[in-house]
Coordinates of C-alpha atoms in Angstrom, one line a residue:
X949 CA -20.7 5.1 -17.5
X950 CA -19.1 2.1 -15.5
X951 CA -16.3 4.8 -13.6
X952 CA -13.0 2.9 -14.8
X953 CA -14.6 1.7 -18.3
X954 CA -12.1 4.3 -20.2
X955 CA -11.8 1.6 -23.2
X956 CA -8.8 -0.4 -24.1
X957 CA -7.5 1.7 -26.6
X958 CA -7.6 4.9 -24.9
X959 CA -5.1 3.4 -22.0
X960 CA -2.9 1.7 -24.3
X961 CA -2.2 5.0 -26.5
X962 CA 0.5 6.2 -23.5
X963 CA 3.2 7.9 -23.8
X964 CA 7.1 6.5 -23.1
X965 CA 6.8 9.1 -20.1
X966 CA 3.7 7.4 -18.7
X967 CA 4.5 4.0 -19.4
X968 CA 8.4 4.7 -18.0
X969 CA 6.5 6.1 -14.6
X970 CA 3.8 3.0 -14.4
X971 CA 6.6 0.3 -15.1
X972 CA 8.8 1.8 -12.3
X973 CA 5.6 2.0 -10.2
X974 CA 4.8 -1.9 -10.5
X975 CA 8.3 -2.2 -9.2
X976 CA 7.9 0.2 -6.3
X977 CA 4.9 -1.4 -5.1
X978 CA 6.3 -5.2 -5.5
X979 CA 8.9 -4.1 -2.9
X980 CA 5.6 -3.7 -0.4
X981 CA 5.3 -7.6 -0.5
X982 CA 8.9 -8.5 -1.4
X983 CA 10.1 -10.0 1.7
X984 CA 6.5 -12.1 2.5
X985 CA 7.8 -15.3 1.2
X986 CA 11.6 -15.3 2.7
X987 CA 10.9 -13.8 5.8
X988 CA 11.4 -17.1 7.6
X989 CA 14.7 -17.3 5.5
X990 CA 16.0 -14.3 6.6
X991 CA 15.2 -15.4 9.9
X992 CA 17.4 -18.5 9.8
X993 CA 20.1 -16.6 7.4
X994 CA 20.6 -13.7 9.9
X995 CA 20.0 -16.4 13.4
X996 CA 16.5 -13.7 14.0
X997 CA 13.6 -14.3 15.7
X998 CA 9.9 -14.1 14.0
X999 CA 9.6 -10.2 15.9
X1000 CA 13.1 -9.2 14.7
X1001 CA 12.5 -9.8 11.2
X1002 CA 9.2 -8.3 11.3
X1003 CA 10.9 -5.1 12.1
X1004 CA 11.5 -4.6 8.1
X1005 CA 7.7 -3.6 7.7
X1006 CA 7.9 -1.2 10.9
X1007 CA 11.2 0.2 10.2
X1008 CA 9.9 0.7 6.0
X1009 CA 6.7 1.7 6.7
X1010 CA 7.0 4.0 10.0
X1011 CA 9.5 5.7 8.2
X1012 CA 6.8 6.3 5.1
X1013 CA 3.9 7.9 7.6
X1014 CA 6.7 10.7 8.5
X1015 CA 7.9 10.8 4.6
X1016 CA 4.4 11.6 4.1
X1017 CA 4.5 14.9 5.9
X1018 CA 8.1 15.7 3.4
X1019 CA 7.2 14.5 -0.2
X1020 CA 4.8 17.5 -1.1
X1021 CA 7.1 19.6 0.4
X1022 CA 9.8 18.3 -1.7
X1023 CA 7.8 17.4 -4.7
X1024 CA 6.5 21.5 -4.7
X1025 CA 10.3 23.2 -4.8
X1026 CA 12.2 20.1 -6.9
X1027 CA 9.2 19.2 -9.3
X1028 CA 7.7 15.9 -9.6
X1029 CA 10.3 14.5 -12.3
X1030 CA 13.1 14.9 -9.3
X1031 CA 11.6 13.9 -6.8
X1032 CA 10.8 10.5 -8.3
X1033 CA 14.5 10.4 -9.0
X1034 CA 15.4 11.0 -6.1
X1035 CA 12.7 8.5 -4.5
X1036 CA 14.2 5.7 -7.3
X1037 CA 18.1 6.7 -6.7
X1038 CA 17.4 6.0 -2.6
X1039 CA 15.4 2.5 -3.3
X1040 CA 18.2 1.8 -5.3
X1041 CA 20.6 2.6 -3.3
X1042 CA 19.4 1.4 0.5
X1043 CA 17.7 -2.2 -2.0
X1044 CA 21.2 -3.2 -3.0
X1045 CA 23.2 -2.0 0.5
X1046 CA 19.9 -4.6 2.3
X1047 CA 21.4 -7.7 0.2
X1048 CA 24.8 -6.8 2.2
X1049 CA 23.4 -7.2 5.5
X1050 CA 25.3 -8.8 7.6
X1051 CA 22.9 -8.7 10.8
X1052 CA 19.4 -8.2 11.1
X1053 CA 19.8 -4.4 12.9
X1054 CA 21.6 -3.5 9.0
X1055 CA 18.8 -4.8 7.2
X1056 CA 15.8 -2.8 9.1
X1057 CA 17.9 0.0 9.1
X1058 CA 18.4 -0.5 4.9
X1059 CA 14.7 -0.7 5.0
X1060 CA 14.0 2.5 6.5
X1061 CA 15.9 4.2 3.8
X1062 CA 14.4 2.4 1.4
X1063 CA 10.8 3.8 2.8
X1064 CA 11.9 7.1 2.4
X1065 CA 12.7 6.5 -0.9
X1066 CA 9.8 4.5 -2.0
X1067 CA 7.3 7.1 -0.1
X1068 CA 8.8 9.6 -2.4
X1069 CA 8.5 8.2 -5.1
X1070 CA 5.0 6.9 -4.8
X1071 CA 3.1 9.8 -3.2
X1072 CA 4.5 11.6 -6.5
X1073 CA 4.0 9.2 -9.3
X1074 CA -0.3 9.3 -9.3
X1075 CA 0.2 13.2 -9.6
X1076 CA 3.1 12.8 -12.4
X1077 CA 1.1 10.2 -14.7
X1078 CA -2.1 12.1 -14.6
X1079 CA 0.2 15.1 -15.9
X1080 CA 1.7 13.1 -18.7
X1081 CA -0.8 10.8 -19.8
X1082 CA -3.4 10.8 -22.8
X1083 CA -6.8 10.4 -22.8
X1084 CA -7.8 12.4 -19.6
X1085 CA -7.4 11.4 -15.5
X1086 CA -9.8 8.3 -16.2
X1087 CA -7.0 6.1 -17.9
X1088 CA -3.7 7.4 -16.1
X1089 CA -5.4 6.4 -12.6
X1090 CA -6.6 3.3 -13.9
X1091 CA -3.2 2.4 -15.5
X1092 CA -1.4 3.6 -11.9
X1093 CA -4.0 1.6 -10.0
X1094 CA -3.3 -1.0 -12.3
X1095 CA 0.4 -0.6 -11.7
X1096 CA -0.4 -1.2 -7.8
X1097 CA -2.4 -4.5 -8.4
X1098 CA 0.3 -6.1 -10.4
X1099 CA 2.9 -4.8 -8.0
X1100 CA 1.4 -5.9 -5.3
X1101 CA 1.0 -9.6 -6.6
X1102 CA 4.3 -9.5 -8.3
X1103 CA 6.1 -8.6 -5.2
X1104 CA 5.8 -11.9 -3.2
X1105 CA 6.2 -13.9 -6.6
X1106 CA 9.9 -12.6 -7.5
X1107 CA 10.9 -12.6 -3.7
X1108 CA 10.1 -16.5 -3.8
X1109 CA 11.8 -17.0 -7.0
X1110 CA 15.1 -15.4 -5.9
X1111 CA 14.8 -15.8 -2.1
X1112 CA 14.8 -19.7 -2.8
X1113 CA 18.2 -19.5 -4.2
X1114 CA 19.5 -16.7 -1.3
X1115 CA 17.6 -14.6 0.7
X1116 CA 19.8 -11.9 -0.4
X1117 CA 19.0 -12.1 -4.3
X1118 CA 15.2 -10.3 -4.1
X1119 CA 16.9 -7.3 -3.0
X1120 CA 19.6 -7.4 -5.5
X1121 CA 16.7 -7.8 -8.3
X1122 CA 15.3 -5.3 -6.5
X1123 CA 18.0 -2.7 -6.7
X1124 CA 18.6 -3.8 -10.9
X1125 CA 15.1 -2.8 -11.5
X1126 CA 14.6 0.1 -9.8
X1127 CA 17.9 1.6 -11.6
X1128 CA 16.1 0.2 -14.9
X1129 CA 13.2 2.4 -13.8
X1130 CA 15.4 5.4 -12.8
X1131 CA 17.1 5.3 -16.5
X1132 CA 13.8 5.2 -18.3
X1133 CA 12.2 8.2 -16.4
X1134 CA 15.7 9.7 -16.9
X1135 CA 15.4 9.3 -20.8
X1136 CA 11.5 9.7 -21.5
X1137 CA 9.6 11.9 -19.0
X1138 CA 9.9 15.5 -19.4
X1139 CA 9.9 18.2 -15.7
X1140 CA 6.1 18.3 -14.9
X1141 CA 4.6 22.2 -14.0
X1142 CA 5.3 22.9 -10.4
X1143 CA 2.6 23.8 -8.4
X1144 CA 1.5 26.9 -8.2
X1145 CA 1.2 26.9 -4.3
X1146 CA 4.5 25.5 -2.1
X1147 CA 3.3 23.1 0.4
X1148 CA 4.6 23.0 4.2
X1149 CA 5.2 20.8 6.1
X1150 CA 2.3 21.3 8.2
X1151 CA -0.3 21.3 5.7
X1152 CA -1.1 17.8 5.8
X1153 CA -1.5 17.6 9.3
X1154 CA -3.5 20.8 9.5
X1155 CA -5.8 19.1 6.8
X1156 CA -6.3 16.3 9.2
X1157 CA -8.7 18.8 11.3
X1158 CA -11.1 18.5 8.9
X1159 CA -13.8 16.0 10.9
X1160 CA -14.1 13.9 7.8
X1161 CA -10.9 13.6 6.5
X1162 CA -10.2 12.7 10.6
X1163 CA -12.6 10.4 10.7
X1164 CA -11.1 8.6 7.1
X1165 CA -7.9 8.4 8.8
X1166 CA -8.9 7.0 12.3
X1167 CA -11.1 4.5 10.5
X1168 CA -8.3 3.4 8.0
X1169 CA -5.6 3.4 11.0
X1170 CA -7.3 0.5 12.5
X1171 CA -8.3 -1.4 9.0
X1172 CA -4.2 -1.2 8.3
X1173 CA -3.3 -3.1 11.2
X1174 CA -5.7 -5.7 10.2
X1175 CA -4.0 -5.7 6.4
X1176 CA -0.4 -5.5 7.4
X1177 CA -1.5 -8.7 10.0
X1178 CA -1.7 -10.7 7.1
X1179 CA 0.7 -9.5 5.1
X1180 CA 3.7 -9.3 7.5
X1181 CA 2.6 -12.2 10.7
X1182 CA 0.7 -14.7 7.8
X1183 CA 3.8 -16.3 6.7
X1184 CA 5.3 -17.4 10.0
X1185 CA 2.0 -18.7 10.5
X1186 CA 1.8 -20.5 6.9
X1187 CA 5.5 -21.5 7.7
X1188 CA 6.1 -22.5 4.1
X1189 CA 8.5 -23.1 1.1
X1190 CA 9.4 -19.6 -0.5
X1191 CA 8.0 -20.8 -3.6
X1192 CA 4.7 -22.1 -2.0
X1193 CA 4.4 -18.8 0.2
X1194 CA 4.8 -17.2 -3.1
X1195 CA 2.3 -18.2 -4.8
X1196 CA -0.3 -18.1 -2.2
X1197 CA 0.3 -14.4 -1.6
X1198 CA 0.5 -14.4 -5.7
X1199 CA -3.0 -15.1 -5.7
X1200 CA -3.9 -13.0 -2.6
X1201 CA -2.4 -9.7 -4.7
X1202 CA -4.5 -10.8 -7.8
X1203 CA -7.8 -11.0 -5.9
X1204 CA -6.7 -7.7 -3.9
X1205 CA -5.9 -6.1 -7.8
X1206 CA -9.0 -7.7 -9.7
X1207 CA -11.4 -6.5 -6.6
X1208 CA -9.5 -2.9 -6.7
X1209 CA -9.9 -2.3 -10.1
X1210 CA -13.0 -3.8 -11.1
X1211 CA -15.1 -5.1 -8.0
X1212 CA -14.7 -2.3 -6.0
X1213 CA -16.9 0.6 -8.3
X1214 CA -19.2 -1.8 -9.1
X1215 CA -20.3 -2.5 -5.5
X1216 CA -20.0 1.5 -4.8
X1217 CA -22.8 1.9 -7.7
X1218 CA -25.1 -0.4 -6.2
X1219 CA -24.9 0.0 -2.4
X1220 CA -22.9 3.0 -1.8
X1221 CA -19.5 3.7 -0.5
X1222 CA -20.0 3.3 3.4
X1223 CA -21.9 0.0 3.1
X1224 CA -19.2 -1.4 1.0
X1225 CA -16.7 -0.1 3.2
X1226 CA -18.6 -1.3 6.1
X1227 CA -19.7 -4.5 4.9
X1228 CA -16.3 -5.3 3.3
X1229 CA -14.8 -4.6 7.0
X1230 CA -16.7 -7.0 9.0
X1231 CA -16.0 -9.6 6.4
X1232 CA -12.5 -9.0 6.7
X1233 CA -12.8 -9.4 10.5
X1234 CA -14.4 -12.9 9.9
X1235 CA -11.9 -13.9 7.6
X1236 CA -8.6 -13.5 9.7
X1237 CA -10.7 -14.6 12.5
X1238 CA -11.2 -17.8 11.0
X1239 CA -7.4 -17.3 9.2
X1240 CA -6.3 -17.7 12.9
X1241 CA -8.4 -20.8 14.3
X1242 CA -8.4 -22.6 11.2
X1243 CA -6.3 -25.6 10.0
X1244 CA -3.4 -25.3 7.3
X1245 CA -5.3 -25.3 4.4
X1246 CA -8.4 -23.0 6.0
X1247 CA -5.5 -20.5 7.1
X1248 CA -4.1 -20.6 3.2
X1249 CA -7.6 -20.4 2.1
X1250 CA -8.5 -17.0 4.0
X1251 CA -5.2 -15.6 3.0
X1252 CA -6.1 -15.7 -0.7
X1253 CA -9.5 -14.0 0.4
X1254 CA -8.2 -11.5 2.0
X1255 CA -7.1 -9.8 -1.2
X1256 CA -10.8 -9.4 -2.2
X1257 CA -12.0 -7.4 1.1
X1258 CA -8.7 -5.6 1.4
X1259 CA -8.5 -4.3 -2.7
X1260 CA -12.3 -3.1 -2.1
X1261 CA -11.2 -1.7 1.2
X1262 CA -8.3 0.2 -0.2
X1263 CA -10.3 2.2 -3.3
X1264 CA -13.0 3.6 -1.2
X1265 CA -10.7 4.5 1.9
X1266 CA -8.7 6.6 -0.9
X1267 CA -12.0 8.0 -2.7
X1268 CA -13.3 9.1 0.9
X1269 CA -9.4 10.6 1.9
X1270 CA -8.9 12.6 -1.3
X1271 CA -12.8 13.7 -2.1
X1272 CA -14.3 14.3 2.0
X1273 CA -12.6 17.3 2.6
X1274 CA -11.4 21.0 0.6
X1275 CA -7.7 20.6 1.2
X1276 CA -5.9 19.5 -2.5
X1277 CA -5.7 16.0 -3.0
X1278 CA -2.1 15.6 -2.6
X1279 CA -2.4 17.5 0.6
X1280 CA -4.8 15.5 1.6
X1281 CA -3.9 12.1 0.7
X1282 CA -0.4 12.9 2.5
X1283 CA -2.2 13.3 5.8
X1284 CA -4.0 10.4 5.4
X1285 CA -1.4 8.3 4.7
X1286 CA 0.6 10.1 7.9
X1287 CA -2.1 8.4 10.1
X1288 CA -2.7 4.8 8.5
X1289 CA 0.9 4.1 7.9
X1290 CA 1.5 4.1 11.4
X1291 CA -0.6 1.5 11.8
X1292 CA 1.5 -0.8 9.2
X1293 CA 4.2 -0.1 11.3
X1294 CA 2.6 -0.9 14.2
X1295 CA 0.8 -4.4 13.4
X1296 CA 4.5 -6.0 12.2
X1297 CA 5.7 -5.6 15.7
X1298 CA 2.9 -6.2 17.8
X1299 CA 1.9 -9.4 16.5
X1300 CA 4.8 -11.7 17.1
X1301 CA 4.9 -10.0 20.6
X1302 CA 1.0 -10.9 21.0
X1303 CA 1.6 -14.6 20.0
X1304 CA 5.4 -14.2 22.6
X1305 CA 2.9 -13.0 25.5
X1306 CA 0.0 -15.4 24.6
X1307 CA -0.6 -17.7 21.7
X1308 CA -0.5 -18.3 17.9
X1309 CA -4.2 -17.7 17.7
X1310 CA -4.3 -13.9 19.6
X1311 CA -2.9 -12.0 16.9
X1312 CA -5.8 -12.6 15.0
X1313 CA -8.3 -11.8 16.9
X1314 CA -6.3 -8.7 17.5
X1315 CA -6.6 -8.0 14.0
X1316 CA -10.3 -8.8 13.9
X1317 CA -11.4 -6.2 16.4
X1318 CA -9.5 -3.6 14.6
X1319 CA -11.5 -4.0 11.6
X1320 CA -14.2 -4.0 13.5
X1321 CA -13.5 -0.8 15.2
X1322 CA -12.9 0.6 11.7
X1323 CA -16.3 -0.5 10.4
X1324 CA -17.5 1.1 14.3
X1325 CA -16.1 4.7 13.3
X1326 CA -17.5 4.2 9.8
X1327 CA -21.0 4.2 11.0
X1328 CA -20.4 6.6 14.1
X1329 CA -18.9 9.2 12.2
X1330 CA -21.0 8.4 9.2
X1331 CA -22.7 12.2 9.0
X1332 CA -19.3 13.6 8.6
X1333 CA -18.8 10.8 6.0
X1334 CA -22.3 11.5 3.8
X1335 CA -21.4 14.0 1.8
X1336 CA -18.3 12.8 0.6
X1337 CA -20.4 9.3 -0.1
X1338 CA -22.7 11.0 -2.0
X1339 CA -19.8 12.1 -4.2
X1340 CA -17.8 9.1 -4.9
X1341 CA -20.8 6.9 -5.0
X1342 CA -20.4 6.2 -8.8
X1343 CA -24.5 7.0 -9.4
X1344 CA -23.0 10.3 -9.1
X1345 CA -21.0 12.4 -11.6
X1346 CA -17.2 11.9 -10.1
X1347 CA -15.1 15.2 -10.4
X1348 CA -13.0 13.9 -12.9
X1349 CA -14.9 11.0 -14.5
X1350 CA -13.3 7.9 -12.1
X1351 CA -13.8 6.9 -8.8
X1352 CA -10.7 4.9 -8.4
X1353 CA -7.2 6.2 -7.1
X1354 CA -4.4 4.8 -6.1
X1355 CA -3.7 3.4 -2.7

């Protein structure tokens, strides 16, 4: 059986819980790319510079690695219902107070908070749609990872459409939809089961000692800096319209959902996890490389291709972090995600600094080593890898009867 082929009418026949937790998901996920297309707005609204402005990805994301070690924690003593409240209540809160900035320390400090909310919400909304949803764990991860395509390339889209008007507006919207999504949990989903087990707050970095899940991490700490490259240094680069920066990263979250949802298994079935992931690696490096060097058009070109290697990238990262070792998933997947999101912290700051110290070009080839050192401990640690290959290679029987999950 093709591993997300779970038929039409199976996912559609959701209940107002499940389809109330996906909508506010698409939302959660569209404030990833949000700010792509008006970051050189903000920059001339708020008199920034290219590596100030960048700070909203590391202030937002370094804030999510440490959420990562909290939100099982939290999600274990409040339940999962909650905690997504309490995830949507601080994105609503921290999106609307970001459209007040007045300076551009405000805003990266709004965008931490809204991190912590957002990481709260998200790390709990895979676990609380599986719980709810009909049909079995095939459908409500391929209507979450569904949730995370159209986020993702409806993120950059509604910043353009506000941010042309003010740069302030996509966080307003922001803020109005997010409370749309915190009323519709409020009303339609029901307090999930609490686990049976409390998780610490160590747990997910004592899972991390696990040589496989380690070596997932490591691998996926240096393939982030390449992603969050593009997405966060691309469109000072570009140095377009809102509307046309828009639409090009538009089409980069379409190719990065289409090759996520659909590409992704198929390759897994006919060459295996770690030659995707390694093949789809070293692609990526050639890409930004030539995203770099290229002219205007080349540079808008590899862009939109990016999607493709970084939506195959993302669903077998996540199939190795939550099968390769025996911690629970959730456990798991939060160390994981402690590691990596580092990384998309890291690559918004360093790369204006690279091009400051050097020259447009640098960043990029930054960005193409580290997904070649990814692909590097890929095939060095590749024993520790094998088994958990052999698993979520889809010729194989998958645990639960998918092999996709939610990045």
């Amino acid at each position: 059986m093709d591993p997300i082929d779970v038929g039409a009418g199976g996912l559609l026949r959701q209940p107002k819980a499940v389809w109330a937790t996906a909508g506010a998901s698409v939302v959660a996920f569209m404030g990833i790319g949000l700010v792509d297309p008006i970051l050189p707005s903000i920059a001339q609204g708020l008199d920034a510079t290219a590596g100030q402005v960048s700070l909203l990805f590391t202030s937002y994301f370094l804030i999510t690695a440490f959420a990562m070690l909290v939100t099982g924690f939290v999600s274990s003593r409040i339940g999962g219902r909650r905690t997504l409240l309490l995830g949507l209540a601080l994105v609503v809160v921290f999106a609307g107070l970001a459209g007040t900035s007045d300076t551009v320390g405000q805003l990266v400090g709004y965008r931490a908070g809204w991190g912590l909310g957002n990481a709260l919400f998200v790390s709990t909304a895979l676990a609380v749609i599986v719980g709810a949803a009909a049909g079995g764990s095939a459908a409500a991860i391929l209507l979450y990872e569904s949730a995370l395509g159209l986020g993702m390339a409806c993120g950059p889209l509604l910043g353009a459409l506000l941010g042309d008007a003010s740069w302030r507006y996509p966080f307003f919207g922001t803020a109005a939809l997010m409370a749309i999504g915190f009323l519709g949990i409020t009303v339609f989903l029901k307090e999930q089961p609490k686990p049976a087990r409390r998780t610490s707050l160590l747990d997910p970095l004592k899972a991390l000692g696990h040589g496989g899940l380690a070596s997932v991490a490591a691998s996926a700490f240096f393939y982030n800096y390449t992603f969050f490259t593009v997405l966060a240094f691309t469109p000072f680069v570009l140095d377009m319209t809102p509307y046309a920066s828009g639409a090009v990263f538009f089409a980069w979250g379409l190719l990065l959902a289409v090759f996520s949802v659909l590409v992704a298994p198929r390759l897994q079935r006919r060459f295996g996890s770690l030659k995707v992931l390694g093949g789809s690696l070293l692609l990526l490096a050639a890409d930004v490389l030539v995203l770099g060097y290229g002219g205007h058009t080349t540079a808008i070109a590899c862009t939109i291709l990016s999607g493709a290697f970084i939506g195959v990238n993302n669903t077998v990262y996540t199939e190795l972090a939550l099968g390769v070792s025996d911690a629970p998933r959730p456990v798991a997947s939060a160390g994981y995600n402690f590691v990596r999101w580092f990384a998309a912290a890291a690559a918004p700051f360093f790369a204006p600094r690279i091009e400051e110290w050097t020259d447009i070009h640098v960043p990029f080839v930054v960005a193409a080593v580290t997904a070649v050192l990814g692909a590097v401990v890929v095939a060095v640690r590749r024993e520790a890898l094998t088994h958990e290959a052999a698993e979520t290679d889809p010729r194989h029987a998958a645990e639960d009867g998918v092999t996709v999950f939610a990045n």
